[in-house]
Amino acid sequence: MLIDYHTHNELCKHADGTLEEYVQQAIKLGLNEIGLADHSPMPNDWDIEVRMYEAQFWADYKPTVLKLREKYKDAITVKFALEGDFFPGTESWVKSFNAKNEFDYVIGSVHYLGEWGFDNPLYIGKFEHVDIDQVYISYYDHIKRSAQSGLFDIIGHCDLVKKFGHRPKKNIEEVLRETFKVVKQSGMSVEINTSGLRKPVKEVYPSEQILRIISEYDIPLTIGSDAHTPTDVGRDFNVARQLVEKYGKGKISLYTNRQRSEVNI
Ligand code: ZN
Ligand code: FE
Ligand code: FE
Ligand code: ZN
């Protein structure tokens, strides 16, 4: 069983390829499921440079995903999903937006600390002016609150803060344990996201330090490439598969209508 639950497309303006090209690539690779999980719109079309307008969601994204699901149903299972943002203050908007849709799952990602889009290469300079330990503590506080929010099914790239190679000076094991205890209580899965291998950090999200904690707490796993170009679908899944064997007893979570089930990879 092989799935890719984290893919984007040209609607977010920083990815190439149509939704259909991602589905066709997944079929070519022989995947069982492909999750179309583009960046969610935000209230008042905030940060529109890196996401679709809400109007595009209704007029284009949603109908296209549902059409592709039908068109390719004999070849692959297409999941209707989104990558949402945990951004304090937007919770009630996200809750009502999600309720208006029949998503299979919603990934919850932290891409902002305050207004700082810390994973955007445009704003990398800010890392020079902040205390990296404090950035990590704030990041994991956001992850914890995203799990407590009840808005999402899967924690996206749960150590994205390392993307450009910035590492905390102190050991954050206790911060991680406290965070993933809350994730466990939330019932959410954590994704193994291979896109980190293509970023300056050159490492899968999450790190093996976190995967050890996840394994100890018995937190379920999913897999995603975070493809922003069709040929990145399923990238480095041999690595992901080995990590699922080692830290997830060889099991991955599937989602339909926001209900989780588990299968052997
Ligand atoms: Zn993106
Ligand atoms: Fe993301
Ligand atoms: Fe993504
Ligand atoms: Zn992402």
Short mmCIF file of C-alpha atoms and ligand atoms in Angstrom, two decimals:
data_model
loop_
_atom_site.label_atom_id
_atom_site.label_comp_id
_atom_site.label_asym_id
_atom_site.label_seq_id
_atom_site.Cartn_x
_atom_site.Cartn_y
_atom_site.Cartn_z
CA MET A 1 0.00 0.00 0.00
CA LEU A 2 1.53 3.28 -1.02
CA ILE A 3 0.01 6.73 -0.70
CA ASP A 4 1.10 10.32 -1.11
CA TYR A 5 -1.05 12.53 1.11
CA HIS A 6 0.65 15.87 0.59
CA THR A 7 0.69 17.45 -2.90
CA HIS A 8 0.20 20.97 -4.23
CA ASN A 9 -0.49 22.42 -7.71
CA GLU A 10 -0.29 25.68 -9.65
CA LEU A 11 -3.24 27.30 -7.82
CA CYS A 12 -0.94 28.21 -4.89
CA LYS A 13 1.34 30.22 -7.24
CA HIS A 14 4.56 28.62 -5.96
CA ALA A 15 3.99 25.14 -7.47
CA ASP A 16 3.91 23.88 -11.06
CA GLY A 17 1.43 21.61 -12.76
CA THR A 18 -2.28 21.05 -12.81
CA LEU A 19 -4.16 18.88 -10.33
CA GLU A 20 -4.63 16.32 -13.10
CA GLU A 21 -0.88 16.10 -13.74
CA TYR A 22 -0.32 15.17 -10.08
CA VAL A 23 -2.97 12.45 -10.31
CA GLN A 24 -1.49 11.10 -13.54
CA GLN A 25 1.99 11.00 -12.02
CA ALA A 26 0.65 9.07 -9.01
CA ILE A 27 -1.00 6.56 -11.34
CA LYS A 28 2.23 6.20 -13.29
CA LEU A 29 4.04 5.38 -10.04
CA GLY A 30 1.38 2.83 -9.09
CA LEU A 31 0.28 4.59 -5.90
CA ASN A 32 -2.95 3.38 -4.31
CA GLU A 33 -4.03 6.82 -3.12
CA ILE A 34 -3.11 10.42 -3.91
CA GLY A 35 -4.13 13.22 -1.60
CA LEU A 36 -4.70 16.59 -3.25
CA ALA A 37 -3.91 18.90 -0.35
CA ASP A 38 -3.15 22.36 -1.64
CA HIS A 39 -2.63 25.36 0.64
CA SER A 40 -5.95 26.48 2.06
CA PRO A 41 -7.32 29.96 1.46
CA MET A 42 -7.24 32.21 4.52
CA PRO A 43 -9.80 34.67 5.88
CA ASN A 44 -10.03 37.80 3.68
CA ASP A 45 -7.63 36.12 1.24
CA TRP A 46 -4.73 36.87 3.57
CA ASP A 47 -1.21 36.02 2.26
CA ILE A 48 -2.63 35.53 -1.21
CA GLU A 49 0.86 35.44 -2.79
CA VAL A 50 1.28 31.80 -1.71
CA ARG A 51 -2.23 30.34 -1.91
CA MET A 52 -5.47 30.27 -3.89
CA TYR A 53 -8.21 32.87 -3.49
CA GLU A 54 -11.23 31.59 -1.63
CA ALA A 55 -13.26 32.18 -4.82
CA GLN A 56 -10.85 29.86 -6.68
CA PHE A 57 -11.40 27.19 -4.08
CA TRP A 58 -15.13 27.12 -4.79
CA ALA A 59 -14.98 27.71 -8.55
CA ASP A 60 -11.93 25.62 -9.45
CA TYR A 61 -10.15 23.57 -6.76
CA LYS A 62 -13.10 21.75 -5.22
CA PRO A 63 -14.99 20.91 -8.45
CA THR A 64 -11.76 19.85 -10.19
CA VAL A 65 -10.70 17.54 -7.35
CA LEU A 66 -14.15 15.93 -7.23
CA LYS A 67 -14.17 15.52 -11.01
CA LEU A 68 -10.72 13.90 -11.01
CA ARG A 69 -11.77 11.56 -8.22
CA GLU A 70 -14.57 10.30 -10.45
CA LYS A 71 -12.58 10.28 -13.70
CA TYR A 72 -9.70 8.17 -12.33
CA LYS A 73 -11.58 6.04 -9.82
CA ASP A 74 -10.65 2.76 -11.52
CA ALA A 75 -6.94 3.66 -11.48
CA ILE A 76 -6.42 5.37 -8.13
CA THR A 77 -8.22 6.71 -5.08
CA VAL A 78 -8.11 10.52 -5.14
CA LYS A 79 -8.55 12.20 -1.77
CA PHE A 80 -10.12 15.67 -1.41
CA ALA A 81 -7.95 17.46 1.12
CA LEU A 82 -6.23 20.69 2.07
CA GLU A 83 -3.12 21.82 3.86
CA GLY A 84 -4.51 24.24 6.42
CA ASP A 85 -2.58 26.76 8.47
CA PHE A 86 -2.66 27.04 12.20
CA PHE A 87 -2.72 30.79 12.68
CA PRO A 88 -4.06 31.97 16.06
CA GLY A 89 -7.17 34.09 15.58
CA THR A 90 -8.37 32.26 12.45
CA GLU A 91 -9.73 29.16 14.25
CA SER A 92 -13.43 29.94 13.94
CA TRP A 93 -13.07 30.82 10.24
CA VAL A 94 -11.21 27.55 9.58
CA LYS A 95 -13.77 25.58 11.54
CA SER A 96 -16.71 26.91 9.54
CA PHE A 97 -14.82 26.65 6.22
CA ASN A 98 -13.98 22.99 6.91
CA ALA A 99 -17.56 22.29 7.94
CA LYS A 100 -18.82 23.53 4.56
CA ASN A 101 -16.76 20.85 2.79
CA GLU A 102 -16.58 17.07 2.69
CA PHE A 103 -12.82 16.80 3.04
CA ASP A 104 -11.23 13.40 3.42
CA TYR A 105 -8.67 15.03 5.71
CA VAL A 106 -7.10 18.37 6.51
CA ILE A 107 -3.38 18.70 7.23
CA GLY A 108 -2.58 21.20 9.97
CA SER A 109 0.66 23.06 9.33
CA VAL A 110 2.49 25.81 11.16
CA HIS A 111 4.08 28.16 8.60
CA TYR A 112 3.84 31.41 10.61
CA LEU A 113 5.12 32.60 13.96
CA GLY A 114 3.19 35.80 14.38
CA GLU A 115 3.25 37.37 10.92
CA TRP A 116 6.65 35.84 10.13
CA GLY A 117 6.37 33.23 7.39
CA PHE A 118 9.53 31.54 8.68
CA ASP A 119 9.71 28.86 5.98
CA ASN A 120 9.49 31.39 3.13
CA PRO A 121 12.97 31.95 1.64
CA LEU A 122 12.05 35.65 1.26
CA TYR A 123 12.09 36.08 5.05
CA ILE A 124 15.06 33.85 5.91
CA GLY A 125 17.04 36.95 6.99
CA LYS A 126 15.00 37.17 10.18
CA PHE A 127 16.75 34.06 11.52
CA GLU A 128 19.85 36.23 11.98
CA HIS A 129 18.00 38.52 14.43
CA VAL A 130 16.23 36.04 16.66
CA ASP A 131 17.14 33.59 19.41
CA ILE A 132 16.88 30.20 17.66
CA ASP A 133 16.04 28.39 20.91
CA GLN A 134 13.10 30.77 21.41
CA VAL A 135 11.99 30.22 17.80
CA TYR A 136 11.90 26.46 18.43
CA ILE A 137 9.99 26.90 21.69
CA SER A 138 7.45 29.17 20.02
CA TYR A 139 7.17 26.80 17.04
CA TYR A 140 6.38 23.80 19.26
CA ASP A 141 3.93 25.86 21.26
CA HIS A 142 2.11 26.50 17.96
CA ILE A 143 2.24 22.80 17.04
CA LYS A 144 0.77 21.91 20.42
CA ARG A 145 -2.02 24.46 20.04
CA SER A 146 -2.71 23.27 16.49
CA ALA A 147 -3.26 19.78 17.92
CA GLN A 148 -5.48 21.13 20.71
CA SER A 149 -7.53 23.16 18.22
CA GLY A 150 -9.31 20.07 16.90
CA LEU A 151 -9.32 21.61 13.42
CA PHE A 152 -6.98 19.18 11.68
CA ASP A 153 -6.36 15.45 11.14
CA ILE A 154 -2.65 15.26 10.37
CA ILE A 155 0.28 17.31 11.72
CA GLY A 156 2.19 18.55 8.65
CA HIS A 157 6.02 18.58 8.52
CA CYS A 158 6.28 18.78 12.32
CA ASP A 159 9.82 20.20 12.46
CA LEU A 160 9.62 22.58 9.48
CA VAL A 161 11.47 25.16 11.59
CA LYS A 162 14.72 23.32 10.74
CA LYS A 163 14.18 23.83 6.97
CA PHE A 164 17.17 26.13 6.38
CA GLY A 165 19.43 24.29 8.82
CA HIS A 166 18.96 26.43 11.95
CA ARG A 167 19.30 24.21 15.03
CA PRO A 168 18.54 24.93 18.68
CA LYS A 169 21.54 25.24 20.97
CA LYS A 170 19.90 23.55 23.89
CA ASN A 171 18.44 20.06 23.95
CA ILE A 172 14.70 20.42 23.35
CA GLU A 173 13.80 16.80 24.18
CA GLU A 174 11.44 17.89 27.00
CA VAL A 175 9.69 20.44 24.78
CA LEU A 176 9.22 17.73 22.15
CA ARG A 177 7.89 15.21 24.68
CA GLU A 178 5.38 17.68 26.04
CA THR A 179 4.26 18.61 22.50
CA PHE A 180 3.85 15.05 21.24
CA LYS A 181 2.00 14.01 24.39
CA VAL A 182 -0.64 16.53 23.35
CA VAL A 183 -0.52 15.29 19.75
CA LYS A 184 -1.13 11.75 21.01
CA GLN A 185 -4.14 12.92 23.07
CA SER A 186 -5.55 14.67 20.01
CA GLY A 187 -5.77 11.38 18.07
CA MET A 188 -4.05 12.96 15.08
CA SER A 189 -1.46 11.39 12.80
CA VAL A 190 1.94 12.85 12.01
CA GLU A 191 3.21 12.83 8.46
CA ILE A 192 6.56 11.63 7.28
CA ASN A 193 7.25 14.41 4.78
CA THR A 194 10.12 13.74 2.40
CA SER A 195 10.38 17.32 1.09
CA GLY A 196 12.99 18.17 3.74
CA LEU A 197 15.45 16.04 1.75
CA ARG A 198 15.11 18.59 -1.09
CA LYS A 199 15.63 21.59 1.21
CA PRO A 200 18.86 23.03 2.72
CA VAL A 201 18.43 20.86 5.85
CA LYS A 202 18.55 17.71 3.65
CA GLU A 203 16.61 15.68 6.20
CA VAL A 204 13.13 14.14 6.30
CA TYR A 205 10.51 15.83 8.52
CA PRO A 206 10.38 14.72 11.30
CA SER A 207 13.88 14.01 12.62
CA GLU A 208 14.72 10.63 14.12
CA GLN A 209 14.76 12.28 17.58
CA ILE A 210 11.05 13.07 17.09
CA LEU A 211 10.30 9.73 15.41
CA ARG A 212 11.63 7.93 18.50
CA ILE A 213 9.15 9.87 20.66
CA ILE A 214 6.34 9.23 18.16
CA SER A 215 7.10 5.53 18.25
CA GLU A 216 7.21 5.48 22.06
CA TYR A 217 3.83 7.27 22.27
CA ASP A 218 2.40 5.08 19.49
CA ILE A 219 1.30 8.03 17.33
CA PRO A 220 0.06 7.02 13.85
CA LEU A 221 1.91 8.02 10.68
CA THR A 222 1.03 9.10 7.14
CA ILE A 223 3.32 9.80 4.18
CA GLY A 224 3.60 12.83 1.94
CA SER A 225 6.06 14.22 -0.60
CA ASP A 226 4.85 17.83 -0.32
CA ALA A 227 5.29 17.85 -4.10
CA HIS A 228 5.26 21.32 -5.65
CA THR A 229 5.98 19.85 -9.08
CA PRO A 230 4.38 16.67 -10.49
CA THR A 231 7.66 14.74 -10.74
CA ASP A 232 8.11 15.15 -6.96
CA VAL A 233 5.08 12.93 -6.26
CA GLY A 234 6.30 9.89 -4.33
CA ARG A 235 9.87 11.24 -4.12
CA ASP A 236 12.17 9.40 -1.69
CA PHE A 237 9.39 7.10 -0.50
CA ASN A 238 11.92 4.28 -0.05
CA VAL A 239 13.26 6.37 2.85
CA ALA A 240 9.75 7.05 4.18
CA ARG A 241 8.86 3.36 3.97
CA GLN A 242 11.91 2.38 6.04
CA LEU A 243 10.95 4.96 8.69
CA VAL A 244 7.39 3.63 8.83
CA GLU A 245 8.79 0.11 9.35
CA LYS A 246 11.15 1.32 12.05
CA TYR A 247 8.97 3.83 13.94
CA GLY A 248 5.38 2.98 13.00
CA LYS A 249 5.26 -0.85 13.11
CA GLY A 250 4.86 -0.78 9.32
CA LYS A 251 1.41 0.84 9.51
CA ILE A 252 0.09 4.02 7.89
CA SER A 253 -3.15 5.93 8.36
CA LEU A 254 -5.70 6.46 5.59
CA TYR A 255 -8.48 9.05 5.79
CA THR A 256 -11.94 9.09 4.27
CA ASN A 257 -14.50 11.72 5.29
CA ARG A 258 -12.13 12.66 8.10
CA GLN A 259 -12.27 9.15 9.57
CA ARG A 260 -8.95 7.40 10.13
CA SER A 261 -8.18 3.78 9.35
CA GLU A 262 -4.89 1.92 9.36
CA VAL A 263 -3.23 -0.36 6.83
CA ASN A 264 0.11 -2.09 6.41
CA ILE A 265 2.43 -0.16 4.19
ZN ZN B 1 3.75 25.27 -0.61
FE FE B 2 3.57 23.37 4.49
FE FE B 3 2.71 21.55 1.60
ZN ZN B 4 3.81 21.88 3.25
#
